[in-house]
Amino acid sequence: MKLAQLVMQRCDELGAISDERGCLTRTFASPAMRRANKLVGSWMREAGLQVREDAAFNLIGGLPGTGRGAKTLLLGSHLDTVRDAGKYDGPLGVLVAIAAVQWLRSRLRCFPHQ
Ligand SMILES: [Zn+2]
């Protein structure tokens, strides 16, 4: 499957995780957002990222830089939504970033982040 198709499929899957029936509502720290973090965390791990969730439920996937003094590159967006949200606002920025890491890891051995 092409990565673009994978991203669109994952947007659909995430779009189904909602606190309300019939529309997408995943407000901050809600049960649906926690479920979304769990699912996206598994996709991050699959892409080779180190995953953690901070005290404010921010999900953070890290790809450590190789080499001394390597810097950190940050990519991402949000997984929570407004009420009756669109399924791409937020998740597209997260899922494309995960796909980019997956693509880079399949082609590069080191990540100097200089
Ligand atoms: Zn947004």
Short mmCIF file of C-alpha atoms and ligand atoms in Angstrom, two decimals:
data_model
loop_
_atom_site.label_atom_id
_atom_site.label_comp_id
_atom_site.label_asym_id
_atom_site.label_seq_id
_atom_site.Cartn_x
_atom_site.Cartn_y
_atom_site.Cartn_z
CA MET A 1 0.00 0.00 0.00
CA LYS A 2 1.26 3.46 -0.83
CA LEU A 3 1.97 5.70 2.15
CA ALA A 4 -0.61 8.28 0.97
CA GLN A 5 -3.28 5.54 0.96
CA LEU A 6 -2.16 4.43 4.41
CA VAL A 7 -2.52 8.01 5.70
CA MET A 8 -6.03 8.33 4.25
CA GLN A 9 -7.04 4.94 5.69
CA ARG A 10 -5.73 5.97 9.08
CA CYS A 11 -7.65 9.28 8.89
CA ASP A 12 -10.82 7.25 8.36
CA GLU A 13 -9.98 4.93 11.25
CA LEU A 14 -9.24 7.85 13.59
CA GLY A 15 -12.33 9.70 12.37
CA ALA A 16 -14.43 6.86 13.78
CA ILE A 17 -13.10 7.44 17.30
CA SER A 18 -15.57 9.88 18.80
CA ASP A 19 -17.33 10.66 22.06
CA GLU A 20 -20.56 11.31 20.15
CA ARG A 21 -22.58 9.05 17.92
CA GLY A 22 -23.06 10.29 14.37
CA CYS A 23 -20.38 12.99 14.41
CA LEU A 24 -16.74 13.41 15.29
CA THR A 25 -16.19 14.92 18.73
CA ARG A 26 -12.94 14.23 20.51
CA THR A 27 -12.42 17.04 22.97
CA PHE A 28 -9.24 17.46 24.94
CA ALA A 29 -8.53 14.67 27.48
CA SER A 30 -11.86 12.95 26.70
CA PRO A 31 -12.12 9.14 26.55
CA ALA A 32 -12.11 9.34 22.74
CA MET A 33 -8.93 11.41 22.71
CA ARG A 34 -7.28 8.89 25.02
CA ARG A 35 -8.30 6.07 22.67
CA ALA A 36 -6.99 8.08 19.70
CA ASN A 37 -3.66 8.60 21.47
CA LYS A 38 -3.39 4.86 22.09
CA LEU A 39 -4.03 4.01 18.44
CA VAL A 40 -1.72 6.71 17.06
CA GLY A 41 0.92 5.67 19.59
CA SER A 42 0.83 2.16 18.12
CA TRP A 43 1.30 3.60 14.61
CA MET A 44 4.22 5.69 15.89
CA ARG A 45 5.88 2.60 17.39
CA GLU A 46 5.33 0.73 14.14
CA ALA A 47 7.15 3.57 12.31
CA GLY A 48 10.10 3.18 14.69
CA LEU A 49 9.42 6.12 16.98
CA GLN A 50 9.92 6.13 20.74
CA VAL A 51 6.54 7.00 22.21
CA ARG A 52 5.53 8.75 25.40
CA GLU A 53 2.56 10.69 26.70
CA ASP A 54 3.19 13.69 28.96
CA ALA A 55 1.13 14.76 31.99
CA ALA A 56 -1.17 16.85 29.75
CA PHE A 57 -1.88 13.84 27.47
CA ASN A 58 0.29 15.15 24.67
CA LEU A 59 1.43 12.16 22.64
CA ILE A 60 5.05 12.49 21.63
CA GLY A 61 6.88 10.24 19.20
CA GLY A 62 10.62 10.71 19.11
CA LEU A 63 13.24 9.64 16.62
CA PRO A 64 16.53 10.21 18.41
CA GLY A 65 19.21 11.90 16.36
CA THR A 66 22.38 9.97 15.73
CA GLY A 67 25.70 11.51 16.61
CA ARG A 68 26.88 13.74 19.41
CA GLY A 69 24.94 16.97 19.94
CA ALA A 70 22.21 15.89 17.54
CA LYS A 71 19.23 18.18 17.58
CA THR A 72 15.57 17.21 17.66
CA LEU A 73 13.27 17.67 14.69
CA LEU A 74 9.62 18.21 15.62
CA LEU A 75 6.64 17.52 13.35
CA GLY A 76 3.02 17.19 14.34
CA SER A 77 -0.41 18.55 15.02
CA HIS A 78 -3.35 17.78 17.33
CA LEU A 79 -5.58 14.73 17.83
CA ASP A 80 -8.33 16.42 19.81
CA THR A 81 -11.18 18.11 17.93
CA VAL A 82 -13.95 20.66 18.23
CA ARG A 83 -17.53 19.29 18.34
CA ASP A 84 -18.72 17.85 15.04
CA ALA A 85 -15.26 18.18 13.53
CA GLY A 86 -13.81 17.21 10.18
CA LYS A 87 -11.64 14.11 10.25
CA TYR A 88 -8.57 15.77 8.68
CA ASP A 89 -8.08 18.78 10.98
CA GLY A 90 -5.26 17.70 13.23
CA PRO A 91 -4.83 14.03 12.32
CA LEU A 92 -3.58 14.76 8.81
CA GLY A 93 -0.62 16.69 10.26
CA VAL A 94 0.17 13.88 12.69
CA LEU A 95 -0.29 10.98 10.30
CA VAL A 96 1.68 12.55 7.46
CA ALA A 97 4.54 13.16 9.92
CA ILE A 98 4.47 9.49 10.97
CA ALA A 99 4.43 8.41 7.31
CA ALA A 100 7.39 10.73 6.60
CA VAL A 101 9.38 9.06 9.39
CA GLN A 102 8.41 5.62 8.10
CA TRP A 103 9.60 6.61 4.59
CA LEU A 104 12.87 8.11 5.86
CA ARG A 105 13.64 5.11 8.06
CA SER A 106 13.19 2.79 5.10
CA ARG A 107 15.85 4.74 3.17
CA LEU A 108 18.31 6.21 5.66
CA ARG A 109 20.42 4.62 8.33
CA CYS A 110 21.30 7.69 10.34
CA PHE A 111 19.49 10.84 11.36
CA PRO A 112 22.02 13.48 12.28
CA HIS A 113 19.38 16.26 12.70
CA GLN A 114 22.14 18.84 12.29
ZN ZN B 1 -6.40 22.20 13.67
#
